[in-house]
Amino acid sequence: MAAGEAHLARRLRPFGTTIFAAMSELATATGSVNLGQGFPDADGPVELREVAVAAIRAGANQYPPSAGVPELRRAVAAHQRAWYGLELDPGTEVLVTVGATEAIAASLLALCEPGDEVVMFEPSYDSYAACCAMAGAVPRLVRLRAPDWSFDPGELAAAVGPRTRLLLLNSPHNPTGKVFSADELGQVAALCVAHDLLAVTDEVYEHLVFEGPHVPLATLPGMRERTLTISSGGKTFSFTGWKVGWACGPAPLVAAVRAAKQFLTYTSPAPFQLAVAHGLGFAPEAMGRLAVELAAKRDLLCHGLAALGHTVYRPAATYFATTDIATVAPGLSAEEYCAALPERCGVVAIPSSVFYDPADPVAGRTLVRWAFCKSETVLRDALSRLASWEA
Ligand SMILES: Cc1ncc(COP(=O)(O)O)c(C=O)c1O
């Protein structure tokens, strides 16, 4: 039994400590290069840090409004209009949250009755299953398959049943780096409309796209009125520690999520909200700078891992690449490989099996996720360390 499990409510027992925290601790303890947890090793724009500091000095230090400071709600609405042509009322259709993490949790808690089903793609970001468990909802998983992480439309249709409450979509997608195609988004939207489902979309990597545009599900016909769009300043501006996120969409959906949010955290840190509001006004060129840098890092890591014998699934977005280790570590599971890697090579990575249903021991068995939001020096160091791996 894992530490603390005796006290942990049964519904949360499968979730324990997240793999990211455990692997980051291991990286520190072994002096390894950490390509596990998805945080950049360089902070975002100085200009935004200065806005946060100035806000603290100017007195933005007491509870801001529960829905978020007006400046950020207006900035989110303006961003959605400028980038995607989506019109939102900042007063009723935007809610600021403590990172996208809280927006996801509050959405599932607010929108699902115990026993409701949530259709989502697998592999999936680990908080989705945990938040379903907290809400008493049941995930219905639809498999994304390598090499292009496409899904079987029949499998998607079959996942919808009488208890389906909503569909949870993550595009750009963690861990695969997939950007759902226009055709795939069309299939998802058609299904939601046909079955009158709500959609919750996690778009935290919306500005870290290397190939093709980012298309919010809410922009598809029939989706604006049924979609709650979630994003965050953490990934866009490289301030993952600020934890400023938001959910936006039709007023009744936002009001429901706000009802849950007020009893989770009530509000979100004021100075960081003001700084992120400032950032959302950046011109497209400044907004796209990080993606340009990341594309070069993706290529460096992906070429390097391919040269070491990995089967590489090159991502179209995000800061994660997935490889299959079957040829470099024959017979080992990704979990065994990632457990051995810090000692043997001084590198930490995440076994992708953690993004699959634990009841399925085969899914993702030899897949590993590598974060490349690190300096070129760090990535080259990691690759040279990995060269010492012997099967
Ligand atoms: C898909 C996805 N959603 C949400 C989050 C969490 O976002 P935040 O840090 O804004 O809570 C992450 C962080 O890694 C993520 O990958």
XYZ file of C-alpha atoms and ligand atoms in Angstrom:
407
model
C 0.000 0.000 0.000
C 1.442 3.386 -0.999
C 2.195 5.940 1.752
C -0.993 7.699 2.852
C -3.238 5.248 1.047
C -4.821 4.026 4.295
C -6.309 7.490 4.725
C -7.128 8.187 1.099
C -10.752 7.890 0.021
C -11.299 4.829 -2.135
C -12.246 6.838 -5.212
C -8.818 8.511 -5.231
C -6.678 5.489 -4.398
C -5.727 4.722 -7.993
C -4.224 8.193 -8.315
C -1.705 8.502 -5.418
C 1.227 10.871 -6.135
C 1.421 12.058 -9.751
C 4.219 10.499 -11.762
C 5.474 14.017 -12.588
C 6.149 14.901 -8.975
C 7.743 11.497 -8.330
C 10.000 11.720 -11.393
C 11.023 15.333 -10.691
C 12.057 14.262 -7.171
C 14.037 11.390 -8.673
C 15.722 13.791 -11.114
C 16.841 15.992 -8.221
C 17.956 13.049 -6.066
C 20.067 11.506 -8.874
C 21.318 14.734 -10.479
C 19.590 13.706 -13.703
C 18.587 15.836 -16.642
C 14.827 16.204 -16.208
C 12.946 15.650 -19.459
C 9.990 14.391 -17.427
C 7.773 17.155 -16.092
C 6.580 19.696 -18.654
C 7.978 22.968 -17.423
C 10.357 25.221 -19.372
C 13.835 25.814 -17.974
C 13.692 29.500 -18.966
C 11.120 31.939 -17.590
C 8.808 33.887 -19.876
C 9.001 37.563 -20.912
C 10.590 40.025 -18.457
C 7.854 42.487 -19.426
C 5.203 40.244 -17.850
C 7.241 39.705 -14.699
C 7.489 43.490 -14.371
C 3.695 43.828 -14.674
C 3.242 41.302 -11.844
C 5.792 43.085 -9.629
C 4.250 46.487 -10.358
C 0.793 45.076 -9.545
C 2.003 43.860 -6.153
C 3.628 47.236 -5.451
C 0.454 49.037 -6.531
C -1.647 47.037 -4.057
C -3.258 44.200 -6.012
C -2.931 42.021 -2.925
C -6.431 41.307 -1.610
C -9.128 38.967 -2.903
C -9.914 39.885 -6.487
C -13.441 39.152 -7.816
C -14.224 35.434 -7.774
C -14.693 35.307 -11.565
C -11.351 37.052 -12.129
C -10.118 40.616 -12.504
C -12.040 42.525 -15.211
C -8.764 43.218 -17.067
C -8.116 39.497 -17.603
C -11.708 38.628 -18.429
C -11.682 41.379 -21.070
C -8.283 40.211 -22.344
C -9.487 36.595 -22.708
C -12.565 37.778 -24.631
C -10.420 40.007 -26.863
C -7.966 37.128 -27.452
C -10.739 34.715 -28.480
C -12.140 37.317 -30.868
C -8.774 38.273 -32.394
C -7.442 34.735 -32.824
C -10.573 32.710 -33.499
C -13.458 35.091 -34.240
C -15.309 33.946 -31.104
C -17.412 36.640 -29.417
C -17.641 36.409 -25.610
C -19.170 38.653 -22.976
C -16.329 39.176 -20.462
C -18.893 39.745 -17.710
C -20.698 36.422 -17.989
C -18.819 34.173 -20.401
C -15.270 34.145 -18.987
C -14.165 32.644 -15.673
C -10.595 32.899 -14.378
C -9.304 29.796 -12.574
C -6.183 28.603 -10.752
C -4.553 27.179 -13.864
C -6.316 25.010 -16.399
C -6.124 22.300 -13.728
C -8.782 23.996 -11.631
C -10.902 24.760 -14.696
C -10.914 21.048 -15.583
C -11.735 19.987 -12.019
C -14.435 22.628 -11.551
C -16.001 21.773 -14.932
C -16.294 18.083 -14.169
C -17.528 18.729 -10.625
C -20.072 21.275 -11.833
C -21.375 19.517 -14.909
C -21.436 15.807 -13.995
C -23.801 13.854 -11.775
C -22.364 10.711 -10.160
C -22.546 7.931 -12.750
C -22.480 10.282 -15.743
C -20.052 9.291 -18.474
C -17.326 11.445 -19.974
C -16.045 10.531 -23.427
C -12.334 11.277 -23.803
C -9.393 10.170 -25.888
C -6.683 7.900 -24.557
C -3.814 8.444 -23.842
C -4.968 11.424 -21.800
C -3.567 14.031 -19.447
C -3.603 12.425 -16.021
C -5.850 14.913 -14.232
C -8.875 13.974 -16.358
C -9.392 10.525 -14.849
C -8.681 11.841 -11.339
C -11.181 14.698 -11.742
C -13.782 12.272 -13.110
C -13.220 10.181 -9.983
C -13.700 13.227 -7.743
C -16.933 14.038 -9.565
C -18.118 10.406 -9.484
C -18.130 10.415 -13.299
C -16.971 7.517 -15.434
C -14.462 7.986 -18.288
C -15.316 6.303 -21.606
C -12.026 6.045 -23.449
C -11.433 6.210 -27.191
C -7.969 5.089 -28.263
C -5.608 7.276 -30.297
C -3.246 5.072 -32.285
C 0.328 5.652 -33.453
C 1.878 6.703 -35.756
C -0.529 9.602 -36.361
C -2.616 9.151 -33.198
C -5.795 8.907 -35.231
C -8.963 7.352 -33.827
C -11.565 5.010 -35.221
C -14.763 7.036 -35.778
C -16.807 3.893 -35.057
C -15.102 3.550 -31.672
C -15.856 7.205 -30.915
C -19.524 6.793 -31.848
C -19.773 3.601 -29.772
C -18.406 5.412 -26.692
C -21.543 7.555 -26.504
C -24.408 6.057 -24.508
C -27.466 7.109 -22.506
C -25.332 8.277 -19.554
C -22.899 10.373 -21.628
C -22.836 13.880 -20.214
C -19.951 15.448 -22.049
C -17.004 14.984 -24.334
C -13.610 16.149 -23.082
C -11.196 17.029 -25.884
C -7.550 18.010 -25.538
C -6.095 19.563 -28.681
C -3.171 20.182 -29.043
C -2.804 16.939 -27.167
C -0.621 15.913 -24.238
C 1.186 13.456 -24.304
C 1.254 12.828 -28.075
C 1.637 16.372 -29.452
C -1.205 15.654 -31.858
C -3.258 18.492 -33.326
C -6.714 17.159 -34.182
C -7.350 17.668 -37.911
C -10.275 19.651 -39.310
C -11.865 16.372 -40.335
C -11.462 14.860 -36.851
C -12.821 18.005 -35.174
C -15.763 17.822 -37.571
C -16.490 14.241 -36.490
C -16.287 15.191 -32.812
C -18.560 18.199 -33.334
C -21.099 16.191 -35.375
C -21.286 13.610 -32.585
C -21.796 16.274 -29.898
C -24.549 17.932 -31.924
C -26.260 14.627 -32.820
C -26.378 13.506 -29.161
C -26.818 16.968 -27.649
C -23.606 16.614 -25.624
C -21.633 19.313 -23.879
C -17.984 19.637 -24.867
C -15.134 20.688 -22.613
C -11.903 21.452 -24.454
C -8.448 21.747 -22.962
C -6.450 24.046 -25.243
C -3.512 24.953 -22.998
C -1.053 24.360 -25.874
C -3.005 26.564 -28.333
C 0.020 28.786 -29.012
C 2.612 25.987 -29.098
C 1.652 24.630 -32.525
C 4.327 23.970 -35.165
C 2.253 22.529 -37.983
C -1.112 23.888 -39.063
C -3.435 26.294 -37.270
C -5.044 25.734 -33.896
C -8.809 25.436 -34.358
C -10.940 25.611 -31.202
C -13.811 23.103 -31.217
C -16.114 26.004 -30.238
C -15.668 27.535 -33.717
C -17.312 24.574 -35.479
C -20.982 24.778 -36.483
C -23.321 24.063 -33.590
C -20.500 24.053 -31.004
C -20.323 27.634 -29.664
C -23.453 27.086 -27.564
C -22.347 23.768 -26.054
C -18.582 24.163 -25.568
C -16.568 25.264 -22.592
C -13.061 26.220 -23.738
C -10.248 25.960 -21.203
C -6.784 27.451 -21.494
C -4.029 28.896 -19.360
C -1.186 31.405 -19.371
C 1.266 28.844 -18.011
C 2.286 27.211 -21.279
C 1.729 30.196 -23.596
C 3.979 32.540 -21.632
C 6.308 30.042 -19.891
C 5.049 30.864 -16.412
C 3.749 27.478 -15.319
C 4.176 28.475 -11.656
C 1.721 31.362 -11.906
C -1.271 29.070 -12.336
C -3.547 31.473 -14.148
C -6.116 29.701 -16.307
C -9.634 30.293 -17.564
C -12.787 28.695 -18.889
C -14.968 30.479 -21.412
C -18.185 29.697 -23.231
C -21.949 30.174 -22.912
C -23.018 32.032 -19.753
C -25.022 29.149 -18.211
C -22.040 26.775 -18.495
C -19.619 29.361 -17.120
C -22.009 30.109 -14.235
C -22.147 26.402 -13.360
C -18.348 26.097 -13.320
C -18.088 29.288 -11.298
C -20.380 27.767 -8.654
C -17.870 24.918 -8.201
C -14.803 27.174 -8.437
C -15.991 29.478 -5.652
C -15.786 26.597 -3.160
C -12.499 25.210 -4.464
C -10.341 28.340 -4.409
C -12.877 31.200 -4.548
C -10.463 33.305 -6.617
C -7.042 33.292 -8.286
C -3.871 35.333 -7.522
C -4.484 38.952 -8.541
C -1.000 40.156 -9.641
C -0.489 37.200 -11.978
C -3.937 37.681 -13.498
C -2.982 41.258 -14.389
C 0.317 40.116 -15.907
C -1.349 37.416 -18.017
C -3.974 39.973 -19.147
C -1.108 42.099 -20.436
C 0.459 39.102 -22.235
C -2.746 38.136 -24.024
C -2.519 41.470 -25.818
C 0.857 40.581 -27.404
C 1.013 40.852 -31.198
C 0.920 37.519 -33.100
C 4.667 37.711 -33.822
C 5.517 37.859 -30.089
C 2.911 35.214 -29.296
C 4.455 32.855 -31.877
C 8.073 33.285 -30.769
C 8.040 30.429 -28.262
C 6.587 28.006 -30.826
C 9.392 28.877 -33.273
C 12.015 28.191 -30.595
C 10.281 24.983 -29.549
C 10.067 23.658 -33.118
C 13.875 23.784 -33.334
C 14.157 21.982 -29.981
C 11.664 19.366 -31.101
C 13.787 18.698 -34.180
C 16.970 18.469 -32.116
C 15.486 15.968 -29.664
C 13.580 13.935 -32.247
C 16.587 13.607 -34.590
C 18.805 12.718 -31.644
C 16.478 10.042 -30.295
C 15.948 8.579 -33.776
C 19.739 8.391 -34.218
C 19.882 6.436 -30.942
C 17.445 3.878 -32.341
C 14.131 5.072 -30.939
C 10.985 4.976 -33.050
C 10.027 8.644 -32.866
C 6.499 10.037 -33.177
C 7.242 13.637 -34.090
C 4.749 16.014 -32.455
C 2.919 18.764 -34.377
C 2.511 20.837 -31.186
C 3.130 21.017 -27.402
C 6.541 20.429 -25.864
C 6.458 16.652 -25.710
C 7.726 13.958 -28.061
C 6.822 10.288 -27.774
C 9.149 7.435 -28.678
C 8.766 3.685 -28.755
C 11.673 2.071 -26.909
C 11.024 -1.503 -28.084
C 14.191 -1.582 -30.224
C 16.534 0.269 -27.822
C 15.411 -1.639 -24.734
C 14.130 -4.993 -25.993
C 11.926 -6.781 -23.469
C 11.634 -3.799 -21.121
C 8.430 -1.912 -20.470
C 8.582 1.884 -20.591
C 8.078 1.883 -16.824
C 11.118 -0.372 -16.317
C 13.155 1.665 -18.793
C 12.237 5.008 -17.152
C 12.943 3.570 -13.689
C 16.433 2.462 -14.811
C 17.274 5.580 -16.815
C 18.233 7.982 -13.971
C 20.762 5.509 -12.483
C 22.126 4.251 -15.781
C 22.186 7.431 -17.878
C 21.264 10.358 -15.611
C 18.103 11.242 -17.532
C 14.462 11.331 -16.425
C 11.529 10.731 -18.794
C 7.902 9.691 -18.315
C 6.538 6.246 -19.224
C 3.454 6.948 -21.333
C 1.626 4.027 -19.721
C 0.596 6.538 -17.011
C -1.601 8.241 -19.601
C -3.571 5.029 -20.199
C -6.175 3.182 -18.166
C -4.233 1.221 -15.484
C -6.617 -1.690 -16.096
C -4.969 -2.135 -19.518
C -1.377 -3.337 -18.933
C -0.549 -3.480 -22.646
C -1.538 0.035 -23.718
C 1.435 2.326 -24.117
C 3.690 -0.398 -22.687
C 6.801 0.669 -24.619
C 6.030 4.366 -25.120
C 8.025 7.120 -23.412
C 7.267 10.859 -23.263
C 10.159 13.325 -23.447
C 9.790 17.060 -22.680
C 11.860 19.325 -24.966
C 11.026 22.730 -23.373
C 14.642 22.884 -22.203
C 17.740 24.739 -23.453
C 19.637 23.311 -26.417
C 22.569 22.628 -24.088
C 20.356 20.584 -21.775
C 18.856 18.644 -24.684
C 22.309 17.889 -26.159
C 23.530 16.818 -22.723
C 20.524 14.499 -22.338
C 21.156 12.955 -25.756
C 24.832 12.338 -25.036
C 23.916 10.736 -21.698
C 21.322 8.541 -23.422
C 23.996 7.327 -25.840
C 25.501 5.376 -22.924
C 22.361 3.181 -22.685
C 23.120 -0.427 -23.484
C 20.331 -2.915 -24.013
C -3.185 18.989 -21.298
C -2.919 19.804 -20.075
N -3.935 20.413 -19.452
C -3.751 21.150 -18.345
C -2.498 21.299 -17.799
C -2.329 22.094 -16.547
O -2.368 23.452 -16.827
P -2.141 24.520 -15.651
O -0.708 24.481 -15.278
O -2.564 25.804 -16.284
O -3.013 24.132 -14.524
C -1.399 20.683 -18.401
C -0.055 20.790 -17.814
O 0.852 20.064 -18.123
C -1.619 19.919 -19.568
O -0.609 19.298 -20.187
